[in-house]
Amino acid sequence: MNPRVLYRAASYATDARSAADSVISALTPAAWYRNATGVTESGGFASQWDDYSGNARHLVQGVGTNQPAYSAGVLTFDGVDNWMRVSFALAQPMTIVAVMKQVTWTGGDYIMDGASVNEVAAYQNTITPNFMLSAGAPLGNNGNLAINTYGIVCLVANGASSSSRVNDTAKVSGSTGTNALTGYTIGAAGNSGSASNIATKEIVIFPSALSDANQSAVITALNNALTVF
């Protein structure tokens, strides 16, 4: 390939990543687990994923058998006993954006949660590929994240004005309860049970309910940076 073409491709990737960082930073994240950044790994397994927001809310898993696999910026949770967690307090409203895929699907498996079970949770529900947001009350199923296909999941916990969204598809909206977070768990429920077989490239937690326009801006920026859909 022409070296100039390679240079332009590399330059675009760098610019797209910088643009995504600018969009996310401007919205002041409470925690940010940036793709291929700040991951402590040994033998292909991750023990820590640093918080890029500067708030030092690092995701940690100190037990080797519970650590997700790590390769080329992707953390893969095995659906048996893999999870990572961090403790911090965050009340609603909040928005969680995750670049992720459901590798496999088992009803009742938790994609994410707080530091205790059923704080602000997303779990696989009813029939494949549905997942549901719950923060004390179930929001309703979202079936727009196909199995083994990456998407950008946007979850807004804001009492009666909550929603879940995948990529640029229509939102599932309604009430999902008013629970706060005492931390964040990825790959399992807050009690470390009901682990899910998922993979994730980036996660951002915002201490606000992002507007539709800001959700779209974050989704577009991450898609440009990571070529998700």
PDB file of C-alpha atoms in Angstrom:
ATOM      1  CA  MET A   1       0.000   0.000   0.000  1.00  0.00           C
ATOM      2  CA  ASN A   2       1.087   3.545  -0.683  1.00  0.00           C
ATOM      3  CA  PRO A   3       2.887   4.916   2.421  1.00  0.00           C
ATOM      4  CA  ARG A   4       0.878   8.124   2.101  1.00  0.00           C
ATOM      5  CA  VAL A   5      -2.363   6.122   2.380  1.00  0.00           C
ATOM      6  CA  LEU A   6      -1.038   4.378   5.477  1.00  0.00           C
ATOM      7  CA  TYR A   7      -0.074   7.723   6.968  1.00  0.00           C
ATOM      8  CA  ARG A   8      -3.519   9.202   6.291  1.00  0.00           C
ATOM      9  CA  ALA A   9      -5.194   6.163   7.882  1.00  0.00           C
ATOM     10  CA  ALA A  10      -3.008   6.400  10.974  1.00  0.00           C
ATOM     11  CA  SER A  11      -3.547  10.149  11.169  1.00  0.00           C
ATOM     12  CA  TYR A  12      -7.339   9.735  10.955  1.00  0.00           C
ATOM     13  CA  ALA A  13      -7.307   7.133  13.759  1.00  0.00           C
ATOM     14  CA  THR A  14      -5.275   9.457  15.976  1.00  0.00           C
ATOM     15  CA  ASP A  15      -7.521  12.427  15.200  1.00  0.00           C
ATOM     16  CA  ALA A  16     -10.681  10.382  15.837  1.00  0.00           C
ATOM     17  CA  ARG A  17      -9.353   9.237  19.203  1.00  0.00           C
ATOM     18  CA  SER A  18      -8.423  12.788  20.153  1.00  0.00           C
ATOM     19  CA  ALA A  19     -11.863  13.996  19.106  1.00  0.00           C
ATOM     20  CA  ALA A  20     -13.551  11.299  21.214  1.00  0.00           C
ATOM     21  CA  ASP A  21     -11.407  12.258  24.197  1.00  0.00           C
ATOM     22  CA  SER A  22     -12.431  15.904  23.804  1.00  0.00           C
ATOM     23  CA  VAL A  23     -16.151  15.056  23.631  1.00  0.00           C
ATOM     24  CA  ILE A  24     -15.975  12.813  26.711  1.00  0.00           C
ATOM     25  CA  SER A  25     -13.763  15.168  28.737  1.00  0.00           C
ATOM     26  CA  ALA A  26     -16.102  18.111  28.117  1.00  0.00           C
ATOM     27  CA  LEU A  27     -18.922  16.143  29.809  1.00  0.00           C
ATOM     28  CA  THR A  28     -16.824  15.632  32.972  1.00  0.00           C
ATOM     29  CA  PRO A  29     -16.940  11.869  33.556  1.00  0.00           C
ATOM     30  CA  ALA A  30     -17.070  10.440  37.063  1.00  0.00           C
ATOM     31  CA  ALA A  31     -15.034   7.438  35.882  1.00  0.00           C
ATOM     32  CA  TRP A  32     -13.540   6.537  32.511  1.00  0.00           C
ATOM     33  CA  TYR A  33     -11.990   3.247  31.455  1.00  0.00           C
ATOM     34  CA  ARG A  34     -10.356   4.201  28.177  1.00  0.00           C
ATOM     35  CA  ASN A  35      -9.579   1.694  25.451  1.00  0.00           C
ATOM     36  CA  ALA A  36      -6.095   0.131  25.671  1.00  0.00           C
ATOM     37  CA  THR A  37      -5.071   2.568  28.398  1.00  0.00           C
ATOM     38  CA  GLY A  38      -3.946   1.934  31.964  1.00  0.00           C
ATOM     39  CA  VAL A  39      -4.498  -1.829  31.939  1.00  0.00           C
ATOM     40  CA  THR A  40      -2.290  -3.861  34.275  1.00  0.00           C
ATOM     41  CA  GLU A  41      -2.010  -7.369  32.853  1.00  0.00           C
ATOM     42  CA  SER A  42       0.081 -10.479  33.283  1.00  0.00           C
ATOM     43  CA  GLY A  43      -0.074 -13.596  31.150  1.00  0.00           C
ATOM     44  CA  GLY A  44      -3.010 -12.213  29.193  1.00  0.00           C
ATOM     45  CA  PHE A  45      -5.222 -11.436  32.212  1.00  0.00           C
ATOM     46  CA  ALA A  46      -6.095  -8.005  33.625  1.00  0.00           C
ATOM     47  CA  SER A  47      -5.794  -7.176  37.322  1.00  0.00           C
ATOM     48  CA  GLN A  48      -6.507  -3.436  37.039  1.00  0.00           C
ATOM     49  CA  TRP A  49      -7.998  -0.941  34.594  1.00  0.00           C
ATOM     50  CA  ASP A  50      -7.088   2.611  35.552  1.00  0.00           C
ATOM     51  CA  ASP A  51      -9.594   5.435  35.662  1.00  0.00           C
ATOM     52  CA  TYR A  52      -8.626   7.895  32.916  1.00  0.00           C
ATOM     53  CA  SER A  53     -10.869  10.642  34.349  1.00  0.00           C
ATOM     54  CA  GLY A  54      -8.342  11.530  37.043  1.00  0.00           C
ATOM     55  CA  ASN A  55     -10.687  10.501  39.864  1.00  0.00           C
ATOM     56  CA  ALA A  56      -8.608   7.392  40.714  1.00  0.00           C
ATOM     57  CA  ARG A  57     -11.623   5.074  40.564  1.00  0.00           C
ATOM     58  CA  HIS A  58      -9.674   2.115  39.218  1.00  0.00           C
ATOM     59  CA  LEU A  59     -11.373  -1.192  38.391  1.00  0.00           C
ATOM     60  CA  VAL A  60      -9.525  -3.967  40.233  1.00  0.00           C
ATOM     61  CA  GLN A  61      -9.509  -7.752  40.423  1.00  0.00           C
ATOM     62  CA  GLY A  62      -6.751  -9.174  42.602  1.00  0.00           C
ATOM     63  CA  VAL A  63      -7.708 -12.854  42.354  1.00  0.00           C
ATOM     64  CA  GLY A  64      -6.100 -14.454  39.319  1.00  0.00           C
ATOM     65  CA  THR A  65      -8.910 -16.898  38.554  1.00  0.00           C
ATOM     66  CA  ASN A  66     -11.438 -14.047  38.569  1.00  0.00           C
ATOM     67  CA  GLN A  67      -9.498 -11.796  36.197  1.00  0.00           C
ATOM     68  CA  PRO A  68     -10.801 -11.177  32.671  1.00  0.00           C
ATOM     69  CA  ALA A  69      -8.687 -12.059  29.671  1.00  0.00           C
ATOM     70  CA  TYR A  70      -6.962  -9.090  28.048  1.00  0.00           C
ATOM     71  CA  SER A  71      -5.764  -8.710  24.477  1.00  0.00           C
ATOM     72  CA  ALA A  72      -5.401  -5.743  22.122  1.00  0.00           C
ATOM     73  CA  GLY A  73      -7.516  -3.393  24.192  1.00  0.00           C
ATOM     74  CA  VAL A  74     -10.336  -5.864  24.861  1.00  0.00           C
ATOM     75  CA  LEU A  75     -11.267  -7.285  28.278  1.00  0.00           C
ATOM     76  CA  THR A  76     -13.248 -10.530  27.999  1.00  0.00           C
ATOM     77  CA  PHE A  77     -15.212 -11.875  30.967  1.00  0.00           C
ATOM     78  CA  ASP A  78     -15.793 -15.637  30.861  1.00  0.00           C
ATOM     79  CA  GLY A  79     -19.343 -15.821  32.250  1.00  0.00           C
ATOM     80  CA  VAL A  80     -18.223 -18.103  35.083  1.00  0.00           C
ATOM     81  CA  ASP A  81     -16.278 -16.127  37.695  1.00  0.00           C
ATOM     82  CA  ASN A  82     -14.666 -13.087  36.028  1.00  0.00           C
ATOM     83  CA  TRP A  83     -15.419  -9.562  37.271  1.00  0.00           C
ATOM     84  CA  MET A  84     -13.775  -6.270  38.233  1.00  0.00           C
ATOM     85  CA  ARG A  85     -14.950  -3.700  40.784  1.00  0.00           C
ATOM     86  CA  VAL A  86     -14.372  -0.261  42.259  1.00  0.00           C
ATOM     87  CA  SER A  87     -16.040   1.460  45.220  1.00  0.00           C
ATOM     88  CA  PHE A  88     -17.296   5.061  45.074  1.00  0.00           C
ATOM     89  CA  ALA A  89     -20.548   6.880  45.778  1.00  0.00           C
ATOM     90  CA  LEU A  90     -22.670   8.241  42.928  1.00  0.00           C
ATOM     91  CA  ALA A  91     -26.341   9.191  43.138  1.00  0.00           C
ATOM     92  CA  GLN A  92     -28.709   9.511  40.213  1.00  0.00           C
ATOM     93  CA  PRO A  93     -28.869  10.977  37.666  1.00  0.00           C
ATOM     94  CA  MET A  94     -26.073   9.140  35.861  1.00  0.00           C
ATOM     95  CA  THR A  95     -25.217   7.821  32.410  1.00  0.00           C
ATOM     96  CA  ILE A  96     -23.107   4.734  31.704  1.00  0.00           C
ATOM     97  CA  VAL A  97     -21.719   4.269  28.193  1.00  0.00           C
ATOM     98  CA  ALA A  98     -20.025   0.968  27.344  1.00  0.00           C
ATOM     99  CA  VAL A  99     -18.433  -0.224  24.106  1.00  0.00           C
ATOM    100  CA  MET A 100     -19.143  -3.930  24.481  1.00  0.00           C
ATOM    101  CA  LYS A 101     -20.603  -7.133  23.140  1.00  0.00           C
ATOM    102  CA  GLN A 102     -22.549 -10.021  24.598  1.00  0.00           C
ATOM    103  CA  VAL A 103     -20.322 -12.940  23.593  1.00  0.00           C
ATOM    104  CA  THR A 104     -22.987 -15.405  24.719  1.00  0.00           C
ATOM    105  CA  TRP A 105     -26.367 -14.995  26.407  1.00  0.00           C
ATOM    106  CA  THR A 106     -27.824 -16.591  29.546  1.00  0.00           C
ATOM    107  CA  GLY A 107     -30.959 -15.213  31.158  1.00  0.00           C
ATOM    108  CA  GLY A 108     -30.229 -13.661  34.543  1.00  0.00           C
ATOM    109  CA  ASP A 109     -26.519 -13.018  33.922  1.00  0.00           C
ATOM    110  CA  TYR A 110     -25.386  -9.536  34.942  1.00  0.00           C
ATOM    111  CA  ILE A 111     -23.465  -7.384  32.488  1.00  0.00           C
ATOM    112  CA  MET A 112     -22.778  -4.736  35.146  1.00  0.00           C
ATOM    113  CA  ASP A 113     -23.962  -3.542  38.534  1.00  0.00           C
ATOM    114  CA  GLY A 114     -22.984  -1.389  41.483  1.00  0.00           C
ATOM    115  CA  ALA A 115     -20.707  -2.550  44.289  1.00  0.00           C
ATOM    116  CA  SER A 116     -23.718  -4.297  45.858  1.00  0.00           C
ATOM    117  CA  VAL A 117     -26.307  -6.363  44.040  1.00  0.00           C
ATOM    118  CA  ASN A 118     -29.070  -4.577  42.115  1.00  0.00           C
ATOM    119  CA  GLU A 119     -27.910  -0.993  42.641  1.00  0.00           C
ATOM    120  CA  VAL A 120     -27.848   0.183  39.020  1.00  0.00           C
ATOM    121  CA  ALA A 121     -27.661  -3.020  36.999  1.00  0.00           C
ATOM    122  CA  ALA A 122     -27.877  -4.276  33.434  1.00  0.00           C
ATOM    123  CA  TYR A 123     -28.619  -7.960  32.992  1.00  0.00           C
ATOM    124  CA  GLN A 124     -29.633 -10.421  30.293  1.00  0.00           C
ATOM    125  CA  ASN A 125     -33.358 -11.000  30.509  1.00  0.00           C
ATOM    126  CA  THR A 126     -36.194 -13.156  29.133  1.00  0.00           C
ATOM    127  CA  ILE A 127     -34.989 -14.085  25.627  1.00  0.00           C
ATOM    128  CA  THR A 128     -31.795 -13.561  23.625  1.00  0.00           C
ATOM    129  CA  PRO A 129     -30.407 -10.955  23.012  1.00  0.00           C
ATOM    130  CA  ASN A 130     -32.414  -8.847  25.475  1.00  0.00           C
ATOM    131  CA  PHE A 131     -30.847  -6.940  28.323  1.00  0.00           C
ATOM    132  CA  MET A 132     -32.594  -4.826  30.938  1.00  0.00           C
ATOM    133  CA  LEU A 133     -31.626  -1.806  33.032  1.00  0.00           C
ATOM    134  CA  SER A 134     -32.789  -1.786  36.653  1.00  0.00           C
ATOM    135  CA  ALA A 135     -32.081   0.663  39.464  1.00  0.00           C
ATOM    136  CA  GLY A 136     -34.629  -0.689  41.928  1.00  0.00           C
ATOM    137  CA  ALA A 137     -37.282  -1.286  39.267  1.00  0.00           C
ATOM    138  CA  PRO A 138     -36.986  -2.869  35.788  1.00  0.00           C
ATOM    139  CA  LEU A 139     -37.025  -0.486  32.850  1.00  0.00           C
ATOM    140  CA  GLY A 140     -37.930  -2.922  30.062  1.00  0.00           C
ATOM    141  CA  ASN A 141     -36.047  -5.128  27.634  1.00  0.00           C
ATOM    142  CA  ASN A 142     -33.713  -3.772  24.978  1.00  0.00           C
ATOM    143  CA  GLY A 143     -33.120  -6.267  22.172  1.00  0.00           C
ATOM    144  CA  ASN A 144     -30.798  -4.178  19.995  1.00  0.00           C
ATOM    145  CA  LEU A 145     -27.404  -5.634  20.988  1.00  0.00           C
ATOM    146  CA  ALA A 146     -27.019  -8.719  18.815  1.00  0.00           C
ATOM    147  CA  ILE A 147     -25.045 -11.620  20.258  1.00  0.00           C
ATOM    148  CA  ASN A 148     -21.298 -11.509  19.594  1.00  0.00           C
ATOM    149  CA  THR A 149     -21.576  -8.103  17.935  1.00  0.00           C
ATOM    150  CA  TYR A 150     -20.029  -4.942  19.353  1.00  0.00           C
ATOM    151  CA  GLY A 151     -22.279  -2.014  20.111  1.00  0.00           C
ATOM    152  CA  ILE A 152     -22.230   1.188  22.128  1.00  0.00           C
ATOM    153  CA  VAL A 153     -24.648   0.782  25.033  1.00  0.00           C
ATOM    154  CA  CYS A 154     -25.917   3.972  26.679  1.00  0.00           C
ATOM    155  CA  LEU A 155     -27.758   3.592  30.000  1.00  0.00           C
ATOM    156  CA  VAL A 156     -29.375   6.570  31.721  1.00  0.00           C
ATOM    157  CA  ALA A 157     -30.530   6.100  35.324  1.00  0.00           C
ATOM    158  CA  ASN A 158     -32.704   9.102  36.142  1.00  0.00           C
ATOM    159  CA  GLY A 159     -35.774   7.890  37.999  1.00  0.00           C
ATOM    160  CA  ALA A 160     -38.879   8.119  35.821  1.00  0.00           C
ATOM    161  CA  SER A 161     -36.834   9.550  32.924  1.00  0.00           C
ATOM    162  CA  SER A 162     -34.449   6.621  32.462  1.00  0.00           C
ATOM    163  CA  SER A 163     -33.493   4.909  29.224  1.00  0.00           C
ATOM    164  CA  SER A 164     -31.352   2.326  27.488  1.00  0.00           C
ATOM    165  CA  ARG A 165     -29.996   2.691  23.973  1.00  0.00           C
ATOM    166  CA  VAL A 166     -27.711   0.769  21.627  1.00  0.00           C
ATOM    167  CA  ASN A 167     -25.850   2.675  18.913  1.00  0.00           C
ATOM    168  CA  ASP A 168     -28.246   4.985  17.079  1.00  0.00           C
ATOM    169  CA  THR A 169     -31.346   2.817  17.553  1.00  0.00           C
ATOM    170  CA  ALA A 170     -34.478   3.993  19.357  1.00  0.00           C
ATOM    171  CA  LYS A 171     -34.318   4.228  23.135  1.00  0.00           C
ATOM    172  CA  VAL A 172     -36.256   2.118  25.617  1.00  0.00           C
ATOM    173  CA  SER A 173     -37.559   4.747  28.032  1.00  0.00           C
ATOM    174  CA  GLY A 174     -39.420   4.828  31.333  1.00  0.00           C
ATOM    175  CA  SER A 175     -38.943   4.490  35.077  1.00  0.00           C
ATOM    176  CA  THR A 176     -36.162   2.363  36.545  1.00  0.00           C
ATOM    177  CA  GLY A 177     -36.100   3.269  40.227  1.00  0.00           C
ATOM    178  CA  THR A 178     -33.869   5.673  42.104  1.00  0.00           C
ATOM    179  CA  ASN A 179     -31.005   3.545  43.443  1.00  0.00           C
ATOM    180  CA  ALA A 180     -27.554   5.085  43.788  1.00  0.00           C
ATOM    181  CA  LEU A 181     -24.187   3.436  43.200  1.00  0.00           C
ATOM    182  CA  THR A 182     -21.766   2.546  45.976  1.00  0.00           C
ATOM    183  CA  GLY A 183     -19.336   1.515  43.260  1.00  0.00           C
ATOM    184  CA  TYR A 184     -19.265  -0.228  39.909  1.00  0.00           C
ATOM    185  CA  THR A 185     -18.913  -3.901  38.923  1.00  0.00           C
ATOM    186  CA  ILE A 186     -18.346  -5.067  35.349  1.00  0.00           C
ATOM    187  CA  GLY A 187     -18.911  -8.678  34.300  1.00  0.00           C
ATOM    188  CA  ALA A 188     -21.140  -9.778  37.200  1.00  0.00           C
ATOM    189  CA  ALA A 189     -23.691  -8.706  39.784  1.00  0.00           C
ATOM    190  CA  GLY A 190     -22.608  -6.582  42.724  1.00  0.00           C
ATOM    191  CA  ASN A 191     -22.439  -9.700  44.894  1.00  0.00           C
ATOM    192  CA  SER A 192     -19.980 -11.232  42.356  1.00  0.00           C
ATOM    193  CA  GLY A 193     -22.547 -13.811  41.230  1.00  0.00           C
ATOM    194  CA  SER A 194     -24.427 -14.280  37.948  1.00  0.00           C
ATOM    195  CA  ALA A 195     -21.336 -13.535  35.855  1.00  0.00           C
ATOM    196  CA  SER A 196     -21.802 -12.787  32.151  1.00  0.00           C
ATOM    197  CA  ASN A 197     -19.778 -13.719  29.088  1.00  0.00           C
ATOM    198  CA  ILE A 198     -19.112 -10.254  27.677  1.00  0.00           C
ATOM    199  CA  ALA A 199     -16.256  -8.269  26.166  1.00  0.00           C
ATOM    200  CA  THR A 200     -15.647  -4.544  26.543  1.00  0.00           C
ATOM    201  CA  LYS A 201     -13.315  -1.993  24.999  1.00  0.00           C
ATOM    202  CA  GLU A 202     -14.251   1.210  26.834  1.00  0.00           C
ATOM    203  CA  ILE A 203     -16.597   2.343  29.617  1.00  0.00           C
ATOM    204  CA  VAL A 204     -17.484   5.873  30.698  1.00  0.00           C
ATOM    205  CA  ILE A 205     -19.648   6.819  33.691  1.00  0.00           C
ATOM    206  CA  PHE A 206     -21.059  10.359  33.713  1.00  0.00           C
ATOM    207  CA  PRO A 207     -22.555  11.999  36.858  1.00  0.00           C
ATOM    208  CA  SER A 208     -25.514  13.365  34.903  1.00  0.00           C
ATOM    209  CA  ALA A 209     -28.321  12.292  32.596  1.00  0.00           C
ATOM    210  CA  LEU A 210     -26.865  13.030  29.176  1.00  0.00           C
ATOM    211  CA  SER A 211     -29.259  14.715  26.785  1.00  0.00           C
ATOM    212  CA  ASP A 212     -30.155  12.922  23.564  1.00  0.00           C
ATOM    213  CA  ALA A 213     -27.775  15.244  21.715  1.00  0.00           C
ATOM    214  CA  ASN A 214     -24.894  14.506  24.077  1.00  0.00           C
ATOM    215  CA  GLN A 215     -25.600  10.766  23.975  1.00  0.00           C
ATOM    216  CA  SER A 216     -25.408  10.926  20.196  1.00  0.00           C
ATOM    217  CA  ALA A 217     -22.190  12.949  20.361  1.00  0.00           C
ATOM    218  CA  VAL A 218     -20.508  10.404  22.638  1.00  0.00           C
ATOM    219  CA  ILE A 219     -21.766   7.441  20.594  1.00  0.00           C
ATOM    220  CA  THR A 220     -20.594   9.005  17.337  1.00  0.00           C
ATOM    221  CA  ALA A 221     -17.204   9.960  18.768  1.00  0.00           C
ATOM    222  CA  LEU A 222     -16.557   6.480  20.191  1.00  0.00           C
ATOM    223  CA  ASN A 223     -17.703   4.856  16.979  1.00  0.00           C
ATOM    224  CA  ASN A 224     -15.305   6.992  14.973  1.00  0.00           C
ATOM    225  CA  ALA A 225     -12.443   6.184  17.361  1.00  0.00           C
ATOM    226  CA  LEU A 226     -13.098   2.440  17.699  1.00  0.00           C
ATOM    227  CA  THR A 227     -15.121   1.533  14.562  1.00  0.00           C
ATOM    228  CA  VAL A 228     -17.877  -0.195  16.514  1.00  0.00           C
ATOM    229  CA  PHE A 229     -20.784  -0.283  14.019  1.00  0.00           C
TER     230      PHE A 229
END
